[in-house]
Tab-separated table of N, CA and C in Angstrom:
chain	number	residue	atom	x	y	z
A	1	MET	N	49.288	-48.154	10.987
A	1	MET	CA	48.426	-49.193	10.963
A	1	MET	C	48.263	-49.851	9.914
A	2	ASP	N	48.246	-50.995	10.003
A	2	ASP	CA	48.165	-51.951	9.104
A	2	ASP	C	46.787	-52.670	8.552
A	3	ILE	N	45.782	-52.174	7.655
A	3	ILE	CA	44.674	-52.289	7.419
A	3	ILE	C	45.219	-53.568	6.285
A	4	LYS	N	45.090	-55.042	6.304
A	4	LYS	CA	44.731	-55.726	5.170
A	4	LYS	C	43.688	-55.857	4.394
A	5	SER	N	43.668	-56.470	3.233
A	5	SER	CA	42.303	-56.209	2.166
A	5	SER	C	41.623	-57.457	2.807
A	6	VAL	N	42.173	-58.558	3.274
A	6	VAL	CA	41.424	-59.267	4.118
A	6	VAL	C	41.661	-59.319	5.338
A	7	HIS	N	40.613	-58.954	6.691
A	7	HIS	CA	41.196	-58.837	7.710
A	7	HIS	C	40.348	-59.738	8.720
A	8	LYS	N	40.821	-59.985	9.703
A	8	LYS	CA	40.071	-60.712	10.995
A	8	LYS	C	40.086	-59.885	11.968
A	9	ALA	N	38.751	-60.215	12.353
A	9	ALA	CA	38.302	-59.314	13.764
A	9	ALA	C	37.467	-60.292	14.689
A	10	LYS	N	37.740	-59.843	16.033
A	10	LYS	CA	37.334	-60.838	17.065
A	10	LYS	C	36.887	-59.690	18.020
A	11	CYS	N	36.186	-60.851	18.921
A	11	CYS	CA	35.456	-59.844	20.233
A	11	CYS	C	36.738	-60.529	21.301
A	12	HIS	N	36.153	-59.963	22.575
A	12	HIS	CA	37.409	-59.950	23.436
A	12	HIS	C	37.757	-61.177	23.809
A	13	CYS	N	36.464	-62.243	24.191
A	13	CYS	CA	37.297	-63.543	24.392
A	13	CYS	C	37.612	-64.717	23.438
A	14	GLY	N	37.077	-64.239	22.276
A	14	GLY	CA	37.770	-64.804	21.115
A	14	GLY	C	36.690	-65.622	20.454
A	15	ALA	N	35.287	-65.944	21.075
A	15	ALA	CA	34.402	-66.751	20.735
A	15	ALA	C	33.664	-66.724	19.463
A	16	VAL	N	33.385	-65.243	19.026
A	16	VAL	CA	33.340	-64.850	17.684
A	16	VAL	C	34.702	-64.151	16.761
A	17	GLU	N	34.781	-64.712	15.761
A	17	GLU	CA	35.681	-63.997	14.840
A	17	GLU	C	34.947	-64.132	13.536
A	18	LEU	N	35.541	-62.770	12.920
A	18	LEU	CA	34.725	-62.227	11.608
A	18	LEU	C	35.908	-62.572	10.332
A	19	GLU	N	35.645	-62.642	9.321
A	19	GLU	CA	36.728	-62.076	8.202
A	19	GLU	C	35.909	-60.801	7.323
A	20	LEU	N	36.770	-60.053	7.379
A	20	LEU	CA	36.337	-58.636	6.610
A	20	LEU	C	37.060	-58.778	5.188
A	21	THR	N	36.355	-58.391	4.154
A	21	THR	CA	37.219	-58.202	2.668
A	21	THR	C	37.266	-56.508	2.422
A	22	MET	N	38.025	-55.786	2.990
A	22	MET	CA	38.195	-54.868	2.987
A	22	MET	C	39.108	-53.864	1.537
A	23	PRO	N	38.564	-54.065	0.347
A	23	PRO	CA	39.746	-53.625	-0.578
A	23	PRO	C	40.050	-52.444	-0.510
A	24	ASN	N	39.676	-51.462	0.184
A	24	ASN	CA	39.689	-49.843	0.555
A	24	ASN	C	40.516	-49.652	1.739
A	25	GLY	N	40.914	-50.771	2.213
A	25	GLY	CA	41.253	-50.428	3.710
A	25	GLY	C	39.879	-49.864	4.770
A	26	LEU	N	40.495	-49.280	5.461
A	26	LEU	CA	39.291	-48.491	6.636
A	26	LEU	C	38.246	-47.592	5.979
A	27	GLU	N	37.201	-48.249	5.494
A	27	GLU	CA	36.434	-47.049	5.141
A	27	GLU	C	35.145	-46.564	5.926
A	28	ASP	N	35.375	-45.153	5.889
A	28	ASP	CA	34.363	-44.109	6.684
A	28	ASP	C	34.529	-44.314	8.449
A	29	PRO	N	35.603	-44.351	8.729
A	29	PRO	CA	35.517	-44.338	10.513
A	29	PRO	C	35.035	-43.466	11.006
A	30	ARG	N	33.890	-43.568	11.922
A	30	ARG	CA	33.319	-42.726	12.421
A	30	ARG	C	33.145	-43.182	13.831
A	31	ARG	N	32.052	-42.010	14.584
A	31	ARG	CA	31.319	-42.118	15.837
A	31	ARG	C	30.137	-41.736	15.322
A	32	CYS	N	28.830	-42.336	16.320
A	32	CYS	CA	27.923	-41.612	16.380
A	32	CYS	C	27.138	-41.265	17.495
A	33	SER	N	26.413	-40.309	17.411
A	33	SER	CA	25.946	-39.589	18.394
A	33	SER	C	24.305	-40.291	18.979
A	34	CYS	N	23.583	-41.362	18.259
A	34	CYS	CA	22.702	-41.473	18.277
A	34	CYS	C	23.069	-42.423	20.167
A	35	SER	N	21.531	-42.577	20.905
A	35	SER	CA	21.646	-43.444	22.043
A	35	SER	C	22.506	-44.455	21.761
A	36	MET	N	22.224	-45.206	21.136
A	36	MET	CA	22.943	-46.854	21.294
A	36	MET	C	24.558	-46.504	20.905
A	37	CYS	N	25.042	-45.847	19.974
A	37	CYS	CA	26.447	-45.442	19.866
A	37	CYS	C	27.178	-44.622	20.769
A	38	ARG	N	26.781	-43.513	21.294
A	38	ARG	CA	27.189	-42.977	22.457
A	38	ARG	C	27.485	-43.782	23.649
A	39	LYS	N	26.524	-44.834	23.772
A	39	LYS	CA	27.023	-45.643	25.035
A	39	LYS	C	27.612	-46.525	24.476
A	40	ARG	N	27.678	-47.008	23.763
A	40	ARG	CA	28.739	-48.370	23.430
A	40	ARG	C	30.455	-47.616	23.229
A	41	GLY	N	30.122	-46.300	22.349
A	41	GLY	CA	31.651	-45.694	21.991
A	41	GLY	C	32.618	-46.174	21.559
A	42	ALA	N	31.813	-46.816	20.402
A	42	ALA	CA	32.945	-47.535	19.516
A	42	ALA	C	33.278	-46.769	18.184
A	43	ILE	N	34.407	-46.970	17.833
A	43	ILE	CA	34.705	-46.208	16.247
A	43	ILE	C	34.194	-47.503	15.441
A	44	ALA	N	32.913	-47.092	14.583
A	44	ALA	CA	32.464	-48.042	13.470
A	44	ALA	C	33.442	-47.648	12.195
A	45	ALA	N	33.546	-48.811	11.171
A	45	ALA	CA	33.768	-48.341	9.650
A	45	ALA	C	32.678	-49.371	8.808
A	46	SER	N	32.767	-48.966	7.570
A	46	SER	CA	31.899	-50.014	6.784
A	46	SER	C	32.426	-50.913	5.787
A	47	VAL	N	31.569	-51.789	5.568
A	47	VAL	CA	32.175	-52.938	4.626
A	47	VAL	C	30.583	-53.498	4.387
A	48	LEU	N	30.576	-53.823	2.767
A	48	LEU	CA	29.806	-54.164	2.296
A	48	LEU	C	29.036	-55.654	2.784
A	49	LEU	N	27.628	-56.087	2.756
A	49	LEU	CA	27.250	-57.016	3.432
A	49	LEU	C	28.067	-58.624	3.224
A	50	GLU	N	28.273	-58.386	1.742
A	50	GLU	CA	29.037	-59.516	0.941
A	50	GLU	C	30.207	-59.536	1.888
A	51	ASN	N	31.199	-58.758	2.554
A	51	ASN	CA	32.379	-58.774	2.424
A	51	ASN	C	32.523	-59.065	4.089
A	52	LEU	N	31.419	-59.354	4.613
A	52	LEU	CA	31.655	-60.155	6.124
A	52	LEU	C	31.284	-61.505	6.356
A	53	LYS	N	32.422	-62.121	6.799
A	53	LYS	CA	31.735	-63.616	7.068
A	53	LYS	C	32.391	-63.739	8.503
A	54	ILE	N	31.410	-64.568	9.037
A	54	ILE	CA	31.417	-64.874	10.435
A	54	ILE	C	31.973	-66.202	10.735
A	55	ILE	N	32.954	-66.452	10.849
A	55	ILE	CA	34.103	-67.637	10.658
A	55	ILE	C	34.287	-68.387	11.645
A	56	LYS	N	33.823	-67.829	12.621
A	56	LYS	CA	33.489	-68.702	14.215
A	56	LYS	C	32.522	-67.968	15.192
A	57	GLY	N	31.725	-68.858	15.802
A	57	GLY	CA	31.040	-68.363	16.714
A	57	GLY	C	29.764	-67.474	16.199
A	58	GLU	N	28.982	-67.839	15.169
A	58	GLU	CA	27.826	-67.472	14.686
A	58	GLU	C	26.944	-67.851	15.906
A	59	ASP	N	26.801	-68.735	16.508
A	59	ASP	CA	25.584	-69.068	17.691
A	59	ASP	C	26.079	-68.487	18.758
A	60	ASN	N	27.319	-68.055	18.839
A	60	ASN	CA	27.447	-67.169	20.426
A	60	ASN	C	27.023	-65.254	19.826
A	61	LEU	N	26.513	-65.083	18.758
A	61	LEU	CA	26.073	-63.530	18.817
A	61	LEU	C	24.901	-63.618	18.906
A	62	THR	N	24.422	-62.365	19.842
A	62	THR	CA	23.396	-62.479	19.911
A	62	THR	C	22.940	-60.743	19.402
A	63	LEU	N	21.570	-60.663	19.297
A	63	LEU	CA	20.867	-59.659	18.753
A	63	LEU	C	20.251	-58.009	19.088
A	64	TYR	N	20.702	-57.103	18.934
A	64	TYR	CA	19.930	-56.450	19.860
A	64	TYR	C	19.149	-55.145	18.742
A	65	GLN	N	17.607	-55.020	18.729
A	65	GLN	CA	17.142	-54.000	17.825
A	65	GLN	C	16.618	-53.212	18.790
A	66	PHE	N	16.176	-51.562	18.083
A	66	PHE	CA	15.444	-51.017	19.192
A	66	PHE	C	14.867	-49.588	18.044
A	67	ASN	N	14.264	-49.068	18.366
A	67	ASN	CA	13.236	-47.730	17.345
A	67	ASN	C	12.895	-48.381	16.481
A	68	THR	N	13.307	-48.059	15.362
A	68	THR	CA	12.718	-48.838	13.994
A	68	THR	C	13.068	-49.922	13.921
A	69	MET	N	13.629	-50.620	14.595
A	69	MET	CA	13.874	-52.436	14.173
A	69	MET	C	14.694	-52.123	13.102
A	70	THR	N	15.455	-51.756	12.291
A	70	THR	CA	15.830	-51.466	10.920
A	70	THR	C	17.075	-52.252	11.252
A	71	ALA	N	18.159	-51.154	12.498
A	71	ALA	CA	19.586	-51.772	11.994
A	71	ALA	C	19.631	-53.345	13.369
A	72	LYS	N	20.725	-54.159	12.783
A	72	LYS	CA	20.513	-55.044	13.746
A	72	LYS	C	22.242	-55.052	14.290
A	73	HIS	N	21.892	-55.171	15.237
A	73	HIS	CA	23.419	-54.739	16.479
A	73	HIS	C	23.774	-56.241	16.958
A	74	TYR	N	24.960	-56.614	16.518
A	74	TYR	CA	25.344	-57.971	17.274
A	74	TYR	C	26.388	-57.877	18.163
A	75	PHE	N	26.262	-58.778	19.116
A	75	PHE	CA	27.230	-58.867	20.309
A	75	PHE	C	27.462	-60.008	20.957
A	76	CYS	N	28.606	-60.324	21.242
A	76	CYS	CA	29.435	-61.643	21.879
A	76	CYS	C	28.280	-62.046	23.052
A	77	LYS	N	27.698	-63.092	22.920
A	77	LYS	CA	27.191	-63.461	24.284
A	77	LYS	C	28.043	-63.855	25.704
A	78	THR	N	28.941	-64.006	25.395
A	78	THR	CA	30.122	-64.675	26.286
A	78	THR	C	30.854	-63.560	26.969
A	79	CYS	N	31.368	-62.427	26.131
A	79	CYS	CA	31.878	-61.189	26.726
A	79	CYS	C	31.199	-59.893	26.620
A	80	GLY	N	30.051	-59.988	25.486
A	80	GLY	CA	29.593	-58.546	25.367
A	80	GLY	C	29.966	-57.852	24.465
A	81	ILE	N	30.939	-58.076	23.787
A	81	ILE	CA	31.393	-57.106	23.270
A	81	ILE	C	30.537	-56.903	21.804
A	82	TYR	N	30.608	-55.489	21.320
A	82	TYR	CA	29.836	-55.260	20.162
A	82	TYR	C	30.632	-55.740	18.609
A	83	THR	N	30.497	-56.510	18.167
A	83	THR	CA	31.291	-56.813	16.924
A	83	THR	C	30.921	-56.182	15.565
A	84	HIS	N	29.565	-55.894	15.330
A	84	HIS	CA	29.004	-55.213	14.129
A	84	HIS	C	27.828	-54.999	14.203
A	85	HIS	N	27.089	-54.319	12.802
A	85	HIS	CA	25.811	-54.250	12.645
A	85	HIS	C	25.510	-53.840	11.754
A	86	GLN	N	24.044	-54.357	10.845
A	86	GLN	CA	23.407	-53.959	9.634
A	86	GLN	C	22.958	-52.811	9.878
A	87	ARG	N	23.523	-51.708	8.805
A	87	ARG	CA	23.087	-50.152	9.288
A	87	ARG	C	21.822	-50.248	8.921
A	88	ARG	N	21.113	-49.256	9.826
A	88	ARG	CA	19.710	-48.351	9.183
A	88	ARG	C	19.873	-47.622	8.426
A	89	SER	N	20.935	-46.552	8.095
A	89	SER	CA	21.091	-45.795	6.846
A	89	SER	C	21.797	-46.076	5.579
A	90	ASN	N	22.076	-47.423	6.057
A	90	ASN	CA	22.735	-48.017	4.712
A	90	ASN	C	22.359	-49.715	4.693
A	91	PRO	N	21.420	-50.184	4.622
A	91	PRO	CA	21.564	-52.054	4.914
A	91	PRO	C	21.947	-52.823	4.081
A	92	HIS	N	22.798	-52.250	3.236
A	92	HIS	CA	23.723	-53.026	2.218
A	92	HIS	C	25.248	-53.083	2.892
A	93	GLN	N	24.956	-52.474	4.191
A	93	GLN	CA	26.477	-52.539	4.624
A	93	GLN	C	26.267	-52.804	5.985
A	94	PHE	N	27.429	-53.546	6.629
A	94	PHE	CA	27.867	-53.570	8.051
A	94	PHE	C	28.513	-52.312	8.411
A	95	ALA	N	28.322	-52.288	9.922
A	95	ALA	CA	29.167	-51.607	10.509
A	95	ALA	C	29.912	-52.519	11.151
A	96	ILE	N	31.608	-52.287	11.143
A	96	ILE	CA	32.262	-53.036	11.971
A	96	ILE	C	32.831	-52.141	13.272
A	97	ASN	N	33.080	-53.025	14.546
A	97	ASN	CA	33.709	-52.454	15.110
A	97	ASN	C	35.454	-52.351	14.541
A	98	VAL	N	35.713	-51.128	15.042
A	98	VAL	CA	37.349	-51.370	14.334
A	98	VAL	C	38.258	-51.683	15.927
A	99	ALA	N	37.531	-51.856	16.941
A	99	ALA	CA	38.549	-52.081	17.894
A	99	ALA	C	38.627	-53.762	18.273
A	100	CYS	N	37.797	-54.023	17.365
A	100	CYS	CA	37.628	-56.016	17.148
A	100	CYS	C	38.625	-55.978	16.069
A	101	LEU	N	39.510	-55.071	15.534
A	101	LEU	CA	40.565	-55.582	14.213
A	101	LEU	C	41.567	-56.358	14.995
A	102	GLU	N	41.964	-57.354	14.395
A	102	GLU	CA	43.208	-57.715	15.072
A	102	GLU	C	44.446	-56.954	14.322
A	103	GLY	N	45.372	-56.464	15.431
A	103	GLY	CA	46.405	-55.541	15.481
A	103	GLY	C	45.927	-54.290	15.277
A	104	VAL	N	45.186	-53.940	15.390
A	104	VAL	CA	44.694	-52.305	15.107
A	104	VAL	C	44.184	-51.534	16.238
A	105	ASN	N	44.541	-50.512	16.717
A	105	ASN	CA	44.761	-49.675	17.923
A	105	ASN	C	43.298	-48.350	17.314
A	106	PRO	N	42.173	-48.763	17.940
A	106	PRO	CA	41.267	-47.454	17.591
A	106	PRO	C	42.019	-46.199	17.891
A	107	TYR	N	42.253	-46.085	19.048
A	107	TYR	CA	42.845	-44.709	19.083
A	107	TYR	C	43.858	-43.795	18.513
A	108	ASP	N	44.437	-44.784	17.409
A	108	ASP	CA	45.355	-44.282	16.647
A	108	ASP	C	44.732	-43.410	15.336
A	109	LEU	N	43.425	-43.566	15.257
A	109	LEU	CA	42.700	-43.130	14.180
A	109	LEU	C	42.083	-41.435	14.753
A	110	GLU	N	42.238	-41.434	16.228
A	110	GLU	CA	41.666	-40.153	16.651
A	110	GLU	C	42.413	-38.919	15.784
A	111	PRO	N	41.784	-37.926	15.779
A	111	PRO	CA	40.108	-37.505	15.949
A	111	PRO	C	39.492	-38.100	15.050
A	112	VAL	N	38.361	-38.866	15.364
A	112	VAL	CA	37.135	-39.504	14.095
A	112	VAL	C	35.819	-38.614	14.408
A	113	LYS	N	35.753	-38.583	13.164
A	113	LYS	CA	34.229	-37.536	12.850
A	113	LYS	C	33.042	-37.981	13.396
A	114	ILE	N	32.174	-37.235	13.919
A	114	ILE	CA	30.768	-37.925	14.603
A	114	ILE	C	29.998	-37.635	13.673
A	115	TYR	N	29.265	-38.899	13.455
A	115	TYR	CA	27.832	-38.892	12.547
A	115	TYR	C	26.515	-38.070	13.446
A	116	ASP	N	25.599	-37.250	13.183
A	116	ASP	CA	24.883	-36.844	13.639
A	116	ASP	C	23.446	-38.179	13.685
A	117	GLY	N	23.715	-39.066	14.814
A	117	GLY	CA	22.651	-39.961	14.976
A	117	GLY	C	21.606	-39.660	15.586
A	118	ILE	N	21.364	-38.368	16.324
A	118	ILE	CA	20.067	-37.888	16.907
A	118	ILE	C	19.463	-37.385	16.277
A	119	HIS	N	19.776	-36.794	15.085
A	119	HIS	CA	18.818	-36.315	14.160
A	119	HIS	C	18.840	-37.193	12.518
A	120	HIS	N	18.708	-38.732	12.747
A	120	HIS	CA	18.920	-39.600	11.896
A	120	HIS	C	17.509	-39.343	10.874
A	121	PRO	N	18.191	-39.300	9.648
A	121	PRO	CA	16.938	-38.822	8.543
A	121	PRO	C	15.857	-39.924	8.281
A	122	LYS	N	16.515	-41.365	8.847
A	122	LYS	CA	15.077	-42.334	8.953
A	122	LYS	C	14.353	-42.403	9.558
A	123	ASP	N	14.559	-41.356	11.206
A	123	ASP	CA	13.495	-41.010	11.838
A	123	ASP	C	12.461	-39.913	11.330
A	124	THR	N	13.200	-39.072	10.418
A	124	THR	CA	12.140	-37.983	10.105
A	124	THR	C	11.251	-38.595	9.262
A	125	ILE	N	9.682	-37.859	9.574
A	125	ILE	CA	8.297	-38.363	8.778
A	125	ILE	C	7.906	-37.879	7.562
A	126	ASN	N	8.306	-38.362	6.910
A	126	ASN	CA	8.071	-37.201	5.417
A	126	ASN	C	6.498	-37.500	5.001
A	127	LEU	N	5.849	-35.857	4.909
A	127	LEU	CA	4.050	-35.838	4.930
A	127	LEU	C	3.676	-35.435	3.496
């Protein structure tokens, strides 16, 4: 798998295109067990906010938020593919859909670690 230091990512229809700066390659590839991640099934990896640029189709992205309304999940309005989200656990990072990376087969990463999103620390109330 060839992960470039600057890598392109696209949704299925190509209406949305991202440019990702990944100097350390694919960082922290994972799945999550939260309700959203379980249903979408994507492998995510992390990039700093400043390392993700939308180079095409920003107006074609739609935002979905739920529960604490902290994470910002982005999807292509045309094909429905999840491209990235601003993370709740680390709002200084985006998680990107590894399957959107050009020339990358996410199945080559299996097995992938699974984060316990059901018991997310941001859901815990501190008294």
